[in-house]
mmCIF file of C-alpha atoms and ligand atoms in Angstrom:
data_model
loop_
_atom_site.group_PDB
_atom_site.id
_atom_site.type_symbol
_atom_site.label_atom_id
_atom_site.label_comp_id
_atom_site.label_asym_id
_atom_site.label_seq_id
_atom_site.Cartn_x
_atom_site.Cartn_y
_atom_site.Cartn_z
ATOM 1 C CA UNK A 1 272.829 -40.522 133.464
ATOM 2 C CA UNK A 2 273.275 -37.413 135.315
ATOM 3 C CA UNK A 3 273.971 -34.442 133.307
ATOM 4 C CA UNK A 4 275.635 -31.041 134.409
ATOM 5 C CA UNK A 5 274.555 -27.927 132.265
ATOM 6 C CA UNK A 6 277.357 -25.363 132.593
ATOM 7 C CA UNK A 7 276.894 -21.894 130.856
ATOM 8 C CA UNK A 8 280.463 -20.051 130.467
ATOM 9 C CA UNK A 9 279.228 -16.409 130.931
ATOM 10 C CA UNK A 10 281.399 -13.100 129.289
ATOM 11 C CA UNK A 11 278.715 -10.590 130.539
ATOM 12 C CA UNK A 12 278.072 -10.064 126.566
ATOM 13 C CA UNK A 13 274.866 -10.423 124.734
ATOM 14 C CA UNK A 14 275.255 -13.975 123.303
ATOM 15 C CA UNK A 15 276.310 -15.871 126.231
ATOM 16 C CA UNK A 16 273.275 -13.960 128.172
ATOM 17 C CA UNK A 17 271.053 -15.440 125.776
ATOM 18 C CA UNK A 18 272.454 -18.920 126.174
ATOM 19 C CA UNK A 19 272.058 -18.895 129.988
ATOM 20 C CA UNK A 20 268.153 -17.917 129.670
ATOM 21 C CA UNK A 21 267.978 -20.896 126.894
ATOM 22 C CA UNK A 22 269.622 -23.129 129.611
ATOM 23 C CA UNK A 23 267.587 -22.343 132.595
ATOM 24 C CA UNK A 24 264.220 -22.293 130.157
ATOM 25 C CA UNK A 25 265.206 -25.859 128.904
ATOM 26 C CA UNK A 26 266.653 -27.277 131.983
ATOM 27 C CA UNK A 27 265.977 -25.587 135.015
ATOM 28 C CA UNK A 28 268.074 -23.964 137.050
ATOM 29 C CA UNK A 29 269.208 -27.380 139.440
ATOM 30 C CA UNK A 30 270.610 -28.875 136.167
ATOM 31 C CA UNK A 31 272.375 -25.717 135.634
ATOM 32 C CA UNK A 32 275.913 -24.523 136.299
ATOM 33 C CA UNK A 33 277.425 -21.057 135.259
ATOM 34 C CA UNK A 34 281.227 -19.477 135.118
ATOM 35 C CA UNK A 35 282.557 -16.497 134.474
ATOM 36 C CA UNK A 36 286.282 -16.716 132.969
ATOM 37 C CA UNK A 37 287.384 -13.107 134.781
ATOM 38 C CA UNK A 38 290.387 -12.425 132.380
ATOM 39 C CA UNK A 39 291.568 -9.762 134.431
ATOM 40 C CA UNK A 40 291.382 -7.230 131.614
ATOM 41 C CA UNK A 41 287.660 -7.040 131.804
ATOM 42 C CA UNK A 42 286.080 -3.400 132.285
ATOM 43 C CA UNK A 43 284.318 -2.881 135.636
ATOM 44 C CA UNK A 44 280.724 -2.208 134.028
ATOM 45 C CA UNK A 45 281.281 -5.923 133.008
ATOM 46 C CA UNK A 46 282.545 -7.511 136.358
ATOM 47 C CA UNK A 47 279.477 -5.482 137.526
ATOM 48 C CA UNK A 48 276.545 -7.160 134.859
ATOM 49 C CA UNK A 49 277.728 -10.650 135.481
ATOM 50 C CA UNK A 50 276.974 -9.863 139.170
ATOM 51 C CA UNK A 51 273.384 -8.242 137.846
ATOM 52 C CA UNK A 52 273.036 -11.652 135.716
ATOM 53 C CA UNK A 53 273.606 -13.650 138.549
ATOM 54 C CA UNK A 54 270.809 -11.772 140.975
ATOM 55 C CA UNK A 55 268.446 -11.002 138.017
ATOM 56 C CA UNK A 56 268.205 -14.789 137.017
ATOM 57 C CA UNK A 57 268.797 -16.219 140.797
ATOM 58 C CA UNK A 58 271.772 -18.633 140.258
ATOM 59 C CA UNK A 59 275.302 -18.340 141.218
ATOM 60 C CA UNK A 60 277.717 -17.437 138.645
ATOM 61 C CA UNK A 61 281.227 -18.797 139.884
ATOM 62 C CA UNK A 62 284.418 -16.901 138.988
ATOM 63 C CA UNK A 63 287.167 -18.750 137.593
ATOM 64 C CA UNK A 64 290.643 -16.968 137.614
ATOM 65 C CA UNK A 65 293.611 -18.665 136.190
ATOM 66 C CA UNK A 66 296.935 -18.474 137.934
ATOM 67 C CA UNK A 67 300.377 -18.027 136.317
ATOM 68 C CA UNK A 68 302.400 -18.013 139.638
ATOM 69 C CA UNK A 69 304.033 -21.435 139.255
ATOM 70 C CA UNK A 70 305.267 -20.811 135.967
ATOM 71 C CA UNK A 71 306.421 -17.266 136.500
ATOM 72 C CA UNK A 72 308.418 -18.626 139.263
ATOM 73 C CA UNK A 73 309.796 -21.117 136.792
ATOM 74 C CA UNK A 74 310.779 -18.411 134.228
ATOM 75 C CA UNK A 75 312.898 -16.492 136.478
ATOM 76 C CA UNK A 76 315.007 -19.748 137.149
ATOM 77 C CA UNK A 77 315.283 -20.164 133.514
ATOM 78 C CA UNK A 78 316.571 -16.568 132.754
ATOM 79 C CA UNK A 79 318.965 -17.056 135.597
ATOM 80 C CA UNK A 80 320.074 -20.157 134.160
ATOM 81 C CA UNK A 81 320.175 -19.829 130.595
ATOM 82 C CA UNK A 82 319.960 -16.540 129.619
ATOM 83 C CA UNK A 83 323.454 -15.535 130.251
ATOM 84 C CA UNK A 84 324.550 -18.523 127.681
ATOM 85 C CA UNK A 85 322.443 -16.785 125.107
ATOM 86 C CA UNK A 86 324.176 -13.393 125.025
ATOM 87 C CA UNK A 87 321.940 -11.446 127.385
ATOM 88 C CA UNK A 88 324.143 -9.060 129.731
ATOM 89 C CA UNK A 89 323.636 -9.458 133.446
ATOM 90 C CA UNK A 90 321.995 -6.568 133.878
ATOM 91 C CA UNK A 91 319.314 -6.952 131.676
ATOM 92 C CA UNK A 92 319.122 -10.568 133.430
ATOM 93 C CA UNK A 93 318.737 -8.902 136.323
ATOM 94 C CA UNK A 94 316.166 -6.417 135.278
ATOM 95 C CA UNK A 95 314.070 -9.382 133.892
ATOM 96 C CA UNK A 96 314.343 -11.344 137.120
ATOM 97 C CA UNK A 97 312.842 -8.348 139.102
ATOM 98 C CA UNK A 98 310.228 -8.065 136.734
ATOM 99 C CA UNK A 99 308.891 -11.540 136.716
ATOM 100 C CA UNK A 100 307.150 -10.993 139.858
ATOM 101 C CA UNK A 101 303.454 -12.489 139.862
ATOM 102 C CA UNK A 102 300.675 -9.643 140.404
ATOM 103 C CA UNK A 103 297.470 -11.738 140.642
ATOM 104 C CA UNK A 104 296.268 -10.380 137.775
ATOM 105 C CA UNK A 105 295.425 -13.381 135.136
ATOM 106 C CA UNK A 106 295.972 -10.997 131.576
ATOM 107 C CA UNK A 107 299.319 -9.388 133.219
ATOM 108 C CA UNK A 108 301.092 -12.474 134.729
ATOM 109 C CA UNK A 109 300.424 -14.454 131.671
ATOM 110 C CA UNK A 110 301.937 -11.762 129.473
ATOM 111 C CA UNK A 111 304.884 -11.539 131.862
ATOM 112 C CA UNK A 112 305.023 -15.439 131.782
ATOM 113 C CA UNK A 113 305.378 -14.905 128.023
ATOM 114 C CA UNK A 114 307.049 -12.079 127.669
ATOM 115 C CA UNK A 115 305.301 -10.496 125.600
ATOM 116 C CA UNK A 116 301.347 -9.675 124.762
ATOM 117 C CA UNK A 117 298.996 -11.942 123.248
ATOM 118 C CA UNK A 118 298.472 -11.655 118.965
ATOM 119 C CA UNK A 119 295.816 -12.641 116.482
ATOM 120 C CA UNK A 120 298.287 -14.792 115.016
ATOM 121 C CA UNK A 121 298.858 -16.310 118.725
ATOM 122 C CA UNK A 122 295.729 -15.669 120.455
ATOM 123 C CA UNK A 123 297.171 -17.779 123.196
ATOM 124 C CA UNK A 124 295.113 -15.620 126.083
ATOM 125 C CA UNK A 125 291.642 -17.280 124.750
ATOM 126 C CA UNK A 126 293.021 -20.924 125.707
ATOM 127 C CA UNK A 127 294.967 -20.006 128.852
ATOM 128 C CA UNK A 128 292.471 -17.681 130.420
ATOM 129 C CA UNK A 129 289.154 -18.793 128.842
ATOM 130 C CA UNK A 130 289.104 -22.265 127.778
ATOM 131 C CA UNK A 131 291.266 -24.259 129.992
ATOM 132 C CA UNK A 132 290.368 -22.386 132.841
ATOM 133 C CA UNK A 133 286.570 -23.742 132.032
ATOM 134 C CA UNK A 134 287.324 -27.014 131.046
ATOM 135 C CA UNK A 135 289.087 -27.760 134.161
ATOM 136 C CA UNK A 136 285.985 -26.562 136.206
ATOM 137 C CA UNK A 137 283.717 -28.660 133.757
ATOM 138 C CA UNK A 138 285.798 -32.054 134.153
ATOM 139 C CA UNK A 139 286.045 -30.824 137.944
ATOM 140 C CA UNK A 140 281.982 -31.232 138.316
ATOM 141 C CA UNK A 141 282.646 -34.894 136.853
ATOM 142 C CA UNK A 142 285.671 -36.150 138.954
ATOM 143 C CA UNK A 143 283.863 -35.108 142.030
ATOM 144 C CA UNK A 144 280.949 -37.182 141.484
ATOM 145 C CA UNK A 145 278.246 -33.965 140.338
ATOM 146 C CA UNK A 146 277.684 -35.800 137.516
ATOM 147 C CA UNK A 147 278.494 -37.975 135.117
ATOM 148 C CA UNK A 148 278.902 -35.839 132.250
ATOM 149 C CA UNK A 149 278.723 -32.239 131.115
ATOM 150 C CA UNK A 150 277.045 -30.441 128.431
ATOM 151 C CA UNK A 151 279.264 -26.970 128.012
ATOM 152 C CA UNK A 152 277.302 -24.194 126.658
ATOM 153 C CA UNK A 153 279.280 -21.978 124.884
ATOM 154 C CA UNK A 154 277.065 -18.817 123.302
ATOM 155 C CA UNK A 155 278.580 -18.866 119.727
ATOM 156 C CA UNK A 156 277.116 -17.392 116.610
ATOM 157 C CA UNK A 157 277.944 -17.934 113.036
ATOM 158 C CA UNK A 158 277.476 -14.180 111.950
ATOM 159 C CA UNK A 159 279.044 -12.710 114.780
ATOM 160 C CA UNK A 160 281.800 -11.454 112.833
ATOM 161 C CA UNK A 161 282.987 -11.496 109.528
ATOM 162 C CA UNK A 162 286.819 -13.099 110.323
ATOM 163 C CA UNK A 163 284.954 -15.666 112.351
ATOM 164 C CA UNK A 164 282.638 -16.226 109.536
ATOM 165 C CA UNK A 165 285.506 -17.050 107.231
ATOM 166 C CA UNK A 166 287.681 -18.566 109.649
ATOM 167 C CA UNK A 167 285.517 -21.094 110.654
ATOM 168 C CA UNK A 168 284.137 -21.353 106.779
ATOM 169 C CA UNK A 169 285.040 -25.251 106.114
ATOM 170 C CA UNK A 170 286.776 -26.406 109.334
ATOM 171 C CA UNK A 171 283.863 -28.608 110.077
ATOM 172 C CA UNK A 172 284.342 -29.008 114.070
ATOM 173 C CA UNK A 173 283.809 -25.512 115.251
ATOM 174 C CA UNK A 174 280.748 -25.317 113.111
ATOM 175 C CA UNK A 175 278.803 -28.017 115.010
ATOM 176 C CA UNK A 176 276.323 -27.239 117.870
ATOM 177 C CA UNK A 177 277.119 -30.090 119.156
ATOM 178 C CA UNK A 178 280.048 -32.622 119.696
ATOM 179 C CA UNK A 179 282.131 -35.157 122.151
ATOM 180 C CA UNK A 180 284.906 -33.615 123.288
ATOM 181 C CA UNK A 181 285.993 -36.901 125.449
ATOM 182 C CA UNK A 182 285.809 -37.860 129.514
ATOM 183 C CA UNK A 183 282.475 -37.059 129.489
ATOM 184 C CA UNK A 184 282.540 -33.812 128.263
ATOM 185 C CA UNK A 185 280.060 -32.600 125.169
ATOM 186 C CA UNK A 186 280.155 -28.838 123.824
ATOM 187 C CA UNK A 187 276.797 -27.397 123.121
ATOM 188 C CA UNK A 188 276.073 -24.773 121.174
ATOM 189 C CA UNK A 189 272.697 -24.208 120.440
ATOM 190 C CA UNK A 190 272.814 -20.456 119.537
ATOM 191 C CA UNK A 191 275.247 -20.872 115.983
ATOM 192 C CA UNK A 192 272.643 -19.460 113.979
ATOM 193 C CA UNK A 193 271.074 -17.004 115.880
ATOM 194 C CA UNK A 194 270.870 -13.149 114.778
ATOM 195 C CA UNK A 195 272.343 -10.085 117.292
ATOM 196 C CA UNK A 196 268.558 -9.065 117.808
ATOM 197 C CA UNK A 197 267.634 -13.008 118.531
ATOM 198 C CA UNK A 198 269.956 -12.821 121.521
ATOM 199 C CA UNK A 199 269.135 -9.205 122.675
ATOM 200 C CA UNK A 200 264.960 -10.420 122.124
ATOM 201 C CA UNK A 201 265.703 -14.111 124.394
ATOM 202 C CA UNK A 202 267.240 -11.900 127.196
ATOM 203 C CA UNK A 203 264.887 -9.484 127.549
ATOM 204 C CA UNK A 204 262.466 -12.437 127.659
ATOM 205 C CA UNK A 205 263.783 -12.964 131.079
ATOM 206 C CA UNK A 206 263.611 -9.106 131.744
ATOM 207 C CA UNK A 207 267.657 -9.369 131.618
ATOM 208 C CA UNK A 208 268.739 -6.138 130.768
ATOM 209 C CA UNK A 209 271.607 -6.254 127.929
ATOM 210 C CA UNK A 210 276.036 -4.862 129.908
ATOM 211 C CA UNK A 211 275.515 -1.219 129.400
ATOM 212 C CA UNK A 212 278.822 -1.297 127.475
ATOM 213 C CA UNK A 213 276.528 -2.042 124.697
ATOM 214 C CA UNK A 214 275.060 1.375 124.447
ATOM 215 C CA UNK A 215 278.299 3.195 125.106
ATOM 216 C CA UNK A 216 279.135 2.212 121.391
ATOM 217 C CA UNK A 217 281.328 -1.114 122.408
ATOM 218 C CA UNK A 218 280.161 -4.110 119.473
ATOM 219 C CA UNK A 219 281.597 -6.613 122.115
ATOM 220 C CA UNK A 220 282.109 -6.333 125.815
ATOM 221 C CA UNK A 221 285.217 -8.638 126.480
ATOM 222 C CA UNK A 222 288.552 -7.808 127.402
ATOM 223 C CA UNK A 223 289.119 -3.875 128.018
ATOM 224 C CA UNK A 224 290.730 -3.696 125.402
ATOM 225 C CA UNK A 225 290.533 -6.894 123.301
ATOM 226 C CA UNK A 226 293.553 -7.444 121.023
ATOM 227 C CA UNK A 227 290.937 -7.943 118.048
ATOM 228 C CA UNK A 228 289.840 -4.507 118.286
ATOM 229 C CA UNK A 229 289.539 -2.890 115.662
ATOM 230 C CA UNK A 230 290.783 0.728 115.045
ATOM 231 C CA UNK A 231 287.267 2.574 115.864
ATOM 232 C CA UNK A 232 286.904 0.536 119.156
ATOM 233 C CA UNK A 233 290.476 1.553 120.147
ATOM 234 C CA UNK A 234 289.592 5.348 119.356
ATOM 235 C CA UNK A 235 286.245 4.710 121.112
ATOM 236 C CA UNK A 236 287.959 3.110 124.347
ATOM 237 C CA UNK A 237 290.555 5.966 124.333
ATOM 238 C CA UNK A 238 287.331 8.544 124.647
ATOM 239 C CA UNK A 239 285.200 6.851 126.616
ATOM 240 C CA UNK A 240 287.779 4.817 128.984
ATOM 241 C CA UNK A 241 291.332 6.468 129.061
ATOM 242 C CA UNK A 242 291.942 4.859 132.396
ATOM 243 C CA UNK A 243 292.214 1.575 130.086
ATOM 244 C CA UNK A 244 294.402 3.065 128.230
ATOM 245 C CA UNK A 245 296.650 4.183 130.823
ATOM 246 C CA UNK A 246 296.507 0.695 132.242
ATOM 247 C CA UNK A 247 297.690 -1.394 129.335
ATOM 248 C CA UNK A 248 300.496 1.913 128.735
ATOM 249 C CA UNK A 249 301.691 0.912 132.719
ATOM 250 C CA UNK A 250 301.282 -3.152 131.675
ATOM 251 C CA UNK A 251 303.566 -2.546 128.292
ATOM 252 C CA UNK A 252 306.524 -1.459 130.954
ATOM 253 C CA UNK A 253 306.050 -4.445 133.295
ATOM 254 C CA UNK A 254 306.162 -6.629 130.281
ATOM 255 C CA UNK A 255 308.345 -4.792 128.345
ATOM 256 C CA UNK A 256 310.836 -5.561 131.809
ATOM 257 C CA UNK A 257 310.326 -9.501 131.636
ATOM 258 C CA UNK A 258 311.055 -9.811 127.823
ATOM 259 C CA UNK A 259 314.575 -10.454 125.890
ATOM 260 C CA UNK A 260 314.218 -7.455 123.845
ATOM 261 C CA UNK A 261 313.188 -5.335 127.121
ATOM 262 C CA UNK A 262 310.332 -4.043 124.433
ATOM 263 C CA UNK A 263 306.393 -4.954 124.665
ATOM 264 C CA UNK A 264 303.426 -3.766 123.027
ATOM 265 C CA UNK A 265 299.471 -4.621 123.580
ATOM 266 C CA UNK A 266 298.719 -4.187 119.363
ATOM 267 C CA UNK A 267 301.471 -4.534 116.750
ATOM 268 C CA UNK A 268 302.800 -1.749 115.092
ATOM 269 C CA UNK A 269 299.612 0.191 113.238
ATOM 270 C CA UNK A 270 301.609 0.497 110.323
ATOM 271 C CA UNK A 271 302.675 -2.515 109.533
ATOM 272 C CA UNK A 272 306.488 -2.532 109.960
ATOM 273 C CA UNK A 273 309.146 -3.414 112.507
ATOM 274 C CA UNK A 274 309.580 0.041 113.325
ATOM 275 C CA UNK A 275 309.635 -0.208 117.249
ATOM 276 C CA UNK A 276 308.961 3.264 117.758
ATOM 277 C CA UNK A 277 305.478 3.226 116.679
ATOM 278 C CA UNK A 278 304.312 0.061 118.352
ATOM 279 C CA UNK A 279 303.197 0.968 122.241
ATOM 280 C CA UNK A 280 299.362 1.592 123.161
ATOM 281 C CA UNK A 281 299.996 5.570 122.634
ATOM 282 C CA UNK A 282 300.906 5.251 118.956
ATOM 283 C CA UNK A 283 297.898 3.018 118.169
ATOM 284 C CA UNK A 284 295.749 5.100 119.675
ATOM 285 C CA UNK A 285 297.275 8.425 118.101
ATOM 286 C CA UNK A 286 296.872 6.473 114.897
ATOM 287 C CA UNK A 287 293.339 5.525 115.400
ATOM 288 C CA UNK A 288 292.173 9.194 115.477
ATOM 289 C CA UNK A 289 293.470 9.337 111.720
ATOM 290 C CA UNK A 290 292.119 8.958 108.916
ATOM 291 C CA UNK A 291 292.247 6.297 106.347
ATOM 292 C CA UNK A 292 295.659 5.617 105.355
ATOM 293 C CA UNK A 293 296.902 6.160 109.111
ATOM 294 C CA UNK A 294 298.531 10.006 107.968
ATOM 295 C CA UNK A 295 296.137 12.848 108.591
ATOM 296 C CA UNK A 296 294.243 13.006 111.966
ATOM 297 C CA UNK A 297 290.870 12.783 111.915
ATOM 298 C CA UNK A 298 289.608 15.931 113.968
ATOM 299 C CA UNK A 299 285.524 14.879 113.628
ATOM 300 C CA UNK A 300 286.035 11.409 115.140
ATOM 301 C CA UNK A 301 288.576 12.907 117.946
ATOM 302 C CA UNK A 302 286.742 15.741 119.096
ATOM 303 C CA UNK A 303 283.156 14.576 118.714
ATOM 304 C CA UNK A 304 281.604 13.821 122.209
ATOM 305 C CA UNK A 305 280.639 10.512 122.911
ATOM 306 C CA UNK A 306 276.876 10.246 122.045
ATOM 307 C CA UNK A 307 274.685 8.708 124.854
ATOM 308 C CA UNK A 308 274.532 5.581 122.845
ATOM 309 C CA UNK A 309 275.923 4.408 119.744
ATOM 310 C CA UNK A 310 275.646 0.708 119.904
ATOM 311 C CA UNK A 311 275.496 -1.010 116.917
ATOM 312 C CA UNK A 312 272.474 -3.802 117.677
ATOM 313 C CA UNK A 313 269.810 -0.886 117.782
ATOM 314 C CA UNK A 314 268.845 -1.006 121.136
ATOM 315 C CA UNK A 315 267.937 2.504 121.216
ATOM 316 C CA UNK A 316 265.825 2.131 118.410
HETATM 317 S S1 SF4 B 401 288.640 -11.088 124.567
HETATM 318 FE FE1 SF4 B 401 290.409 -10.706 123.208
HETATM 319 S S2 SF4 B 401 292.144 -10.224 124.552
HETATM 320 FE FE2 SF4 B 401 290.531 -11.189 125.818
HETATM 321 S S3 SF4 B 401 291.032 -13.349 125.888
HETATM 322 FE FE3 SF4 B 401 289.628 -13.073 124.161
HETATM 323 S S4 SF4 B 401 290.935 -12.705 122.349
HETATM 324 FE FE4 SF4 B 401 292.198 -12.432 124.196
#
């Protein structure tokens, strides 16, 4: 039987690793590798995958999911039923002039939606990670590349403690290894591999770790991710404002396709349904404060970014 090994590649530490355990245990012929380009990534990122791809001499293809179709979709449905569910024609019309796709995966999903992505529905991983994949995995197979897939996804147990705990018990997401049907098998051979095991297998291969690493970021996905935490968002603020500004200009254009004509990136900091402190400017002002979200924190806002602060040791 003919098997495909395809590598989805973040530009982050872990799937790095995986793609040097691929090559080294397959070759690169047997190999595939795609990059899921969320359109929210930060540049120094779109950047290493291109240095991955040179650096280990295989092609890294892009995948970019595409929410035209259903954006188109969702203005006939506000023009349709809105008005029968007490929205005024103006705001109708406002919506209608704001569902307008931009190309950009992350923002034309959100306008799809209406409204940003959550932890409690984290529904940007499956639209513009894993279905985008999957359909380029079963792709390989309907065309006759082979008759089945391994899909090596670069997951580790201790990677965080929520992950830890929310895959504690579930069984499935724990196994390196499974069917997932049509000929399609997820691998993943790196569960219970350490930070420095992945850093160590890449530099194996003389593959230098995304430089995001040593500009203090502990993951190098979306720009910002909606997992961050409150020192990454106070890190990303210093370090990349433009970000900032970006997802500030994205909360209007989404903010003008939703019902309530209101969208923010994070949820309110605080906790409540207060409206006037959600927005990427209030999270931000509240991640320079202290504990307890009250008093500012003028050592963490005004220090300089040090020349590295990542958190795996690699300037050690
Ligand atoms: S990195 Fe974060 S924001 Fe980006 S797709 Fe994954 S969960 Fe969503």
């Amino acid at each position: 039987m003919s098997i495909l090994h395809v590598v989805s590649v973040s530009g982050g530490k872990d799937s790095a690793a995986t793609a040097v355990l691929a090559i080294e245990q397959h070759g690169r012929e047997a190999c595939r590798f795609a990059f899921a380009d969320t359109g929210n990534e930060h540049e120094t990122t779109i950047a290493h995958v291109a240095y991955m791809a040179r650096h280990l001499g295989v092609e890294i293809v892009t995948l970019r999911a595409s929410f035209e179709r259903e954006i188109v979709a969702k203005r006939e449905y506000v023009r349709e039923h809105w008005p029968a569910k007490g929205v005024s024609a103006a705001d109708c019309a406002r919506a209608i002039a704001a569902l307008v796709p931009t190309g950009n995966p992350f923002l034309d999903l959100c306008l799809w939606k209406g409204r940003f992505p959550s932890r409690r529905a984290q529904f940007c991983t499956e639209q513009l990670k894993t279905l985008p994949l999957t359909e380029y995995q079963l792709g390989l197979i309907d065309r006759g590349e082979a008759e089945a897939v391994w899909s090596w996804q670069g997951v580790r147990l201790d990677e965080s403690e929520s992950r830890r705990s929310r895959l504690q018990g579930t069984g499935a997401c724990v196994r390196s290894f499974e069917a997932v049907g049509g000929g399609l098998f997820n691998h993943r051979p790196i569960l219970r591999w350490s930070a420095a095991d992945t850093f160590e297998a890449a530099a194996c291969y003389g593959l230098a770790p995304n430089p995001l690493y040593r500009q203090g970021m502990t993951r190098v996905g979306c720009m910002p991710c909606i997992n961050a935490a409150k020192d990454e968002v106070l890190e990303i603020s210093k370090r990349f404002p433009g970000h900032i500004d970006r997802i500030a200009y994205w909360e209007t254009l989404v903010a003008g396709a939703s019902r309530r004509m209101e969208a923010s990136f994070f949820p309110d900091p605080h906790g409540d349904a207060h409206l006037n402190r959600r927005g990427i400017r209030n999270v931000v002002a509240w991640s320079q404060t202290k504990r307890g979200g009250q008093n500012l924190d003028w050592i963490r806002i005004t220090e300089e970014p040090r020349a590295c602060e990542s958190a795996y040791g690699l300037c050690e």
